[in-house]
mmCIF file of C-alpha atoms and ligand atoms in Angstrom:
data_model
loop_
_atom_site.group_PDB
_atom_site.id
_atom_site.type_symbol
_atom_site.label_atom_id
_atom_site.label_comp_id
_atom_site.label_asym_id
_atom_site.label_seq_id
_atom_site.Cartn_x
_atom_site.Cartn_y
_atom_site.Cartn_z
ATOM 1 C CA MET A 314 79.045 -0.656 3.054
ATOM 2 C CA LYS A 315 79.293 -1.740 -0.540
ATOM 3 C CA TYR A 316 75.487 -1.990 -0.728
ATOM 4 C CA LEU A 317 75.096 1.580 0.514
ATOM 5 C CA SER A 318 77.670 2.944 -1.889
ATOM 6 C CA ILE A 319 75.956 1.207 -4.814
ATOM 7 C CA LEU A 320 72.602 2.685 -3.762
ATOM 8 C CA LEU A 321 74.237 6.085 -3.533
ATOM 9 C CA LEU A 322 75.610 5.756 -7.038
ATOM 10 C CA PHE A 323 72.169 4.747 -8.284
ATOM 11 C CA SER A 324 70.652 7.814 -6.668
ATOM 12 C CA LEU A 325 73.148 9.957 -8.531
ATOM 13 C CA PHE A 326 72.351 8.498 -11.913
ATOM 14 C CA LEU A 327 68.735 7.420 -11.819
ATOM 15 C CA SER A 328 65.596 9.043 -10.566
ATOM 16 C CA CYS A 329 63.006 6.938 -8.796
ATOM 17 C CA ASN A 330 60.668 5.038 -11.073
ATOM 18 C CA SER A 331 57.662 3.422 -9.501
ATOM 19 C CA THR A 332 54.822 2.496 -11.783
ATOM 20 C CA ALA A 333 52.568 -0.401 -12.667
ATOM 21 C CA ASN A 334 52.135 -3.707 -10.872
ATOM 22 C CA GLU A 335 53.038 -2.486 -7.422
ATOM 23 C CA ASN A 336 49.520 -2.679 -6.020
ATOM 24 C CA ASN A 337 48.743 -6.278 -6.826
ATOM 25 C CA THR A 338 48.171 -7.874 -3.444
ATOM 26 C CA ASP A 339 47.230 -11.396 -4.453
ATOM 27 C CA GLN A 340 50.437 -12.126 -6.282
ATOM 28 C CA LEU A 341 53.918 -10.734 -6.546
ATOM 29 C CA SER A 342 54.657 -8.027 -9.059
ATOM 30 C CA PRO A 343 57.320 -8.808 -11.684
ATOM 31 C CA LEU A 344 59.880 -6.798 -9.724
ATOM 32 C CA GLU A 345 58.937 -8.556 -6.489
ATOM 33 C CA LYS A 346 59.319 -11.915 -8.227
ATOM 34 C CA LEU A 347 62.848 -11.028 -9.273
ATOM 35 C CA LYS A 348 63.730 -9.809 -5.789
ATOM 36 C CA ALA A 349 62.319 -12.958 -4.208
ATOM 37 C CA GLY A 350 64.173 -15.148 -6.697
ATOM 38 C CA ASN A 351 67.449 -13.382 -6.007
ATOM 39 C CA GLU A 352 66.839 -13.878 -2.302
ATOM 40 C CA ASN A 353 66.438 -17.608 -2.975
ATOM 41 C CA PHE A 354 69.686 -17.543 -4.944
ATOM 42 C CA THR A 355 71.772 -15.699 -2.380
ATOM 43 C CA SER A 356 70.380 -17.635 0.584
ATOM 44 C CA GLY A 357 71.007 -20.987 -1.082
ATOM 45 C CA HIS A 358 67.315 -21.878 -0.941
ATOM 46 C CA LEU A 359 66.748 -22.272 -4.649
ATOM 47 C CA ILE A 360 63.361 -23.424 -5.907
ATOM 48 C CA HIS A 361 64.369 -24.019 -9.543
ATOM 49 C CA PRO A 362 60.833 -23.355 -10.782
ATOM 50 C CA ASN A 363 59.537 -24.220 -14.220
ATOM 51 C CA GLN A 364 62.359 -26.522 -15.290
ATOM 52 C CA THR A 365 60.525 -29.818 -15.680
ATOM 53 C CA PRO A 366 58.974 -31.649 -18.649
ATOM 54 C CA VAL A 367 55.617 -30.361 -17.401
ATOM 55 C CA ARG A 368 56.800 -26.818 -18.006
ATOM 56 C CA ILE A 369 58.159 -27.732 -21.436
ATOM 57 C CA ASN A 370 54.712 -29.040 -22.272
ATOM 58 C CA GLU A 371 53.006 -25.913 -20.916
ATOM 59 C CA LEU A 372 55.132 -23.735 -23.167
ATOM 60 C CA LYS A 373 54.514 -25.626 -26.391
ATOM 61 C CA GLY A 374 51.811 -23.198 -27.400
ATOM 62 C CA GLY A 375 53.604 -19.975 -26.562
ATOM 63 C CA GLN A 376 55.497 -17.927 -24.019
ATOM 64 C CA HIS A 377 54.439 -15.343 -21.460
ATOM 65 C CA PRO A 378 57.632 -14.161 -19.738
ATOM 66 C CA PHE A 379 56.998 -11.698 -16.934
ATOM 67 C CA ALA A 380 60.137 -9.597 -17.352
ATOM 68 C CA VAL A 381 62.731 -8.528 -19.880
ATOM 69 C CA ILE A 382 66.301 -8.677 -18.629
ATOM 70 C CA VAL A 383 68.876 -6.671 -20.591
ATOM 71 C CA SER A 384 72.105 -7.866 -19.071
ATOM 72 C CA CYS A 385 75.792 -8.205 -19.713
ATOM 73 C CA SER A 386 76.796 -11.448 -21.435
ATOM 74 C CA ASP A 387 79.177 -12.183 -18.570
ATOM 75 C CA SER A 388 78.921 -15.892 -17.700
ATOM 76 C CA ARG A 389 78.657 -15.145 -13.991
ATOM 77 C CA LEU A 390 75.196 -13.555 -14.045
ATOM 78 C CA SER A 391 72.859 -15.746 -16.040
ATOM 79 C CA PRO A 392 69.420 -14.231 -15.348
ATOM 80 C CA GLU A 393 67.507 -17.484 -14.861
ATOM 81 C CA LEU A 394 70.065 -18.555 -12.256
ATOM 82 C CA ILE A 395 70.499 -15.358 -10.247
ATOM 83 C CA PHE A 396 66.726 -14.745 -10.171
ATOM 84 C CA ASP A 397 65.837 -18.418 -9.597
ATOM 85 C CA GLN A 398 63.505 -18.611 -12.585
ATOM 86 C CA GLY A 399 62.804 -21.194 -15.240
ATOM 87 C CA LEU A 400 61.734 -21.742 -18.806
ATOM 88 C CA GLY A 401 59.383 -19.123 -20.174
ATOM 89 C CA ASP A 402 59.862 -16.727 -17.252
ATOM 90 C CA LEU A 403 62.423 -14.216 -18.520
ATOM 91 C CA PHE A 404 63.005 -12.679 -21.932
ATOM 92 C CA SER A 405 66.765 -12.162 -22.062
ATOM 93 C CA ILE A 406 68.789 -9.791 -24.162
ATOM 94 C CA ARG A 407 72.507 -10.091 -23.491
ATOM 95 C CA THR A 408 75.463 -8.185 -24.875
ATOM 96 C CA ALA A 409 78.882 -7.477 -23.434
ATOM 97 C CA GLY A 410 78.471 -4.325 -21.382
ATOM 98 C CA ASN A 411 74.673 -4.598 -21.747
ATOM 99 C CA VAL A 412 74.926 -2.147 -24.631
ATOM 100 C CA ILE A 413 71.657 -1.470 -26.447
ATOM 101 C CA GLY A 414 71.507 -0.808 -30.179
ATOM 102 C CA ASP A 415 68.664 -1.048 -32.675
ATOM 103 C CA LEU A 416 68.701 -4.844 -32.791
ATOM 104 C CA GLU A 417 68.428 -5.090 -29.015
ATOM 105 C CA LEU A 418 65.667 -2.464 -29.026
ATOM 106 C CA GLY A 419 63.747 -4.538 -31.537
ATOM 107 C CA SER A 420 63.978 -7.566 -29.251
ATOM 108 C CA ILE A 421 62.816 -5.549 -26.257
ATOM 109 C CA GLU A 422 59.912 -4.075 -28.215
ATOM 110 C CA TYR A 423 58.873 -7.566 -29.281
ATOM 111 C CA ALA A 424 58.792 -8.732 -25.667
ATOM 112 C CA VAL A 425 56.834 -5.685 -24.547
ATOM 113 C CA GLU A 426 54.419 -5.348 -27.458
ATOM 114 C CA HIS A 427 53.770 -8.962 -28.366
ATOM 115 C CA LEU A 428 54.557 -10.876 -25.164
ATOM 116 C CA HIS A 429 53.177 -8.113 -22.909
ATOM 117 C CA CYS A 430 56.104 -7.891 -20.481
ATOM 118 C CA LYS A 431 55.488 -5.091 -17.991
ATOM 119 C CA LEU A 432 59.007 -4.826 -16.601
ATOM 120 C CA VAL A 433 62.386 -4.232 -18.245
ATOM 121 C CA VAL A 434 65.546 -4.491 -16.159
ATOM 122 C CA VAL A 435 68.915 -3.175 -17.350
ATOM 123 C CA LEU A 436 71.395 -5.289 -15.415
ATOM 124 C CA GLY A 437 75.054 -4.336 -15.141
ATOM 125 C CA HIS A 438 77.574 -5.770 -12.745
ATOM 126 C CA GLU A 439 80.682 -5.364 -10.660
ATOM 127 C CA ASN A 440 83.969 -5.436 -12.550
ATOM 128 C CA CYS A 441 82.323 -5.561 -15.970
ATOM 129 C CA GLY A 442 84.982 -6.402 -18.550
ATOM 130 C CA ALA A 443 83.405 -4.162 -21.173
ATOM 131 C CA ILE A 444 83.527 -1.207 -18.810
ATOM 132 C CA GLN A 445 87.087 -2.035 -17.803
ATOM 133 C CA ALA A 446 88.008 -2.139 -21.496
ATOM 134 C CA TYR A 447 86.384 1.269 -21.942
ATOM 135 C CA ALA A 448 88.250 2.633 -18.921
ATOM 136 C CA ALA A 449 91.528 1.458 -20.458
ATOM 137 C CA SER A 450 90.630 2.534 -23.974
ATOM 138 C CA THR A 451 92.725 5.679 -23.958
ATOM 139 C CA GLU A 452 95.778 3.450 -23.684
ATOM 140 C CA LYS A 453 94.778 0.673 -26.030
ATOM 141 C CA LYS A 454 92.720 0.425 -29.200
ATOM 142 C CA HIS A 455 91.280 -2.935 -30.201
ATOM 143 C CA ASN A 456 91.715 -4.003 -33.799
ATOM 144 C CA ASP A 457 88.430 -5.882 -33.798
ATOM 145 C CA HIS A 458 84.731 -5.506 -33.038
ATOM 146 C CA ILE A 459 85.360 -5.148 -29.313
ATOM 147 C CA GLN A 460 86.290 -1.594 -30.202
ATOM 148 C CA ASN A 461 82.690 -1.040 -31.375
ATOM 149 C CA ILE A 462 81.445 -1.827 -27.873
ATOM 150 C CA ILE A 463 84.034 0.486 -26.345
ATOM 151 C CA ASP A 464 83.138 3.253 -28.770
ATOM 152 C CA TYR A 465 79.444 2.834 -27.912
ATOM 153 C CA ILE A 466 80.139 3.165 -24.188
ATOM 154 C CA ALA A 467 82.496 6.105 -24.751
ATOM 155 C CA ASP A 468 79.755 7.887 -26.665
ATOM 156 C CA GLU A 469 77.236 7.657 -23.814
ATOM 157 C CA GLU A 470 76.414 11.063 -22.340
ATOM 158 C CA GLU A 471 76.286 9.499 -18.875
ATOM 159 C CA GLU A 472 79.908 8.337 -19.263
ATOM 160 C CA LYS A 473 81.021 11.669 -20.688
ATOM 161 C CA ASN A 474 79.533 13.354 -17.624
ATOM 162 C CA VAL A 475 81.598 11.285 -15.206
ATOM 163 C CA PRO A 476 84.136 13.645 -13.587
ATOM 164 C CA ASP A 477 87.747 13.024 -14.566
ATOM 165 C CA SER A 478 88.569 12.235 -10.945
ATOM 166 C CA LEU A 479 86.185 9.248 -11.079
ATOM 167 C CA LYS A 480 87.008 7.854 -14.506
ATOM 168 C CA SER A 481 89.130 5.119 -12.950
ATOM 169 C CA ASN A 482 86.295 4.114 -10.590
ATOM 170 C CA ILE A 483 84.838 1.065 -12.360
ATOM 171 C CA ASP A 484 81.717 0.949 -10.167
ATOM 172 C CA PHE A 485 80.970 4.560 -11.033
ATOM 173 C CA LEU A 486 81.440 3.847 -14.749
ATOM 174 C CA VAL A 487 79.233 0.744 -14.489
ATOM 175 C CA MET A 488 76.489 2.852 -12.876
ATOM 176 C CA ALA A 489 76.747 5.448 -15.617
ATOM 177 C CA ASN A 490 76.397 2.689 -18.203
ATOM 178 C CA ILE A 491 73.349 1.194 -16.473
ATOM 179 C CA ALA A 492 71.798 4.660 -16.268
ATOM 180 C CA HIS A 493 72.422 5.121 -19.968
ATOM 181 C CA GLY A 494 70.589 1.890 -20.766
ATOM 182 C CA VAL A 495 67.611 2.903 -18.641
ATOM 183 C CA ASN A 496 67.509 6.392 -20.140
ATOM 184 C CA VAL A 497 67.756 5.081 -23.695
ATOM 185 C CA LEU A 498 64.872 2.716 -23.137
ATOM 186 C CA LYS A 499 62.683 5.279 -21.393
ATOM 187 C CA GLU A 500 63.121 7.684 -24.296
ATOM 188 C CA SER A 501 62.822 5.090 -27.045
ATOM 189 C CA GLU A 502 60.168 5.801 -29.659
ATOM 190 C CA PRO A 503 57.752 4.636 -30.848
ATOM 191 C CA VAL A 504 56.996 1.906 -28.314
ATOM 192 C CA LEU A 505 58.727 2.081 -24.942
ATOM 193 C CA LYS A 506 58.441 5.778 -24.116
ATOM 194 C CA SER A 507 54.701 5.906 -24.678
ATOM 195 C CA LEU A 508 54.146 2.834 -22.487
ATOM 196 C CA VAL A 509 56.297 4.302 -19.705
ATOM 197 C CA ASP A 510 54.425 7.593 -19.968
ATOM 198 C CA LYS A 511 51.137 5.700 -19.555
ATOM 199 C CA ASN A 512 52.499 3.781 -16.558
ATOM 200 C CA GLU A 513 52.068 0.549 -18.465
ATOM 201 C CA LEU A 514 55.751 -0.339 -18.413
ATOM 202 C CA THR A 515 58.392 -0.138 -15.709
ATOM 203 C CA ILE A 516 62.067 0.191 -16.634
ATOM 204 C CA VAL A 517 64.637 -0.088 -13.868
ATOM 205 C CA GLY A 518 68.381 -0.364 -13.488
ATOM 206 C CA ALA A 519 70.063 -3.076 -11.456
ATOM 207 C CA TYR A 520 73.574 -3.955 -10.333
ATOM 208 C CA TYR A 521 74.844 -7.487 -9.750
ATOM 209 C CA ASP A 522 77.444 -7.900 -7.017
ATOM 210 C CA LEU A 523 79.925 -10.586 -8.010
ATOM 211 C CA ASP A 524 81.061 -10.965 -4.410
ATOM 212 C CA ASN A 525 77.786 -12.240 -2.997
ATOM 213 C CA GLY A 526 75.252 -12.706 -5.813
ATOM 214 C CA HIS A 527 72.981 -9.906 -4.671
ATOM 215 C CA VAL A 528 71.119 -7.800 -7.226
ATOM 216 C CA ILE A 529 70.600 -4.214 -6.142
ATOM 217 C CA PHE A 530 67.681 -2.522 -7.868
ATOM 218 C CA LYS A 531 67.029 1.151 -8.286
HETATM 219 ZN ZN1 ZN L 843 80.063 -7.272 -18.077
#
């Protein structure tokens, strides 16, 4: 039931986005790799790939990660763990609330332009503390830099468009925040938008369920 409601929320906020790498039959696409890794994680059949001295040696000369993961800093959803990946597989950008400013954009552009990642995932999660702080922000102002994160989220059009009746629904607010991240990246000039328009880059949203470890992609 939870899975269906999360998919429904995704359908409200994000349009379908199917692009490159889906027709490769002799190996998994980046998105398929993440889905398979999360299946390993949730089923308890972890492979723990690419975590040996051999892999360290392979990576001495450079890195070729297959996906960029823009996720919340929350300690319960480390990308390499929940997607059963190893060293050199994922290029991670992590901030509380998976908020994306110019510095994060620069990191993403580096991974896409110079490391040739073809997939960017914006990964939010159930009961995100940053979103909960935003939801409570009318009652409490933080006298520190946490307030900057709250102000960023409050300024998102997707959050402003959430109906008043749903502003206490944390899942709904999380989905709006994920949608914002995806929309920001898809419209980002001069790098990401042009690659998306040419079907050379896929940008998707994803939601991590703290109850069972499943990642739901849109
Ligand atoms: Zn969070």
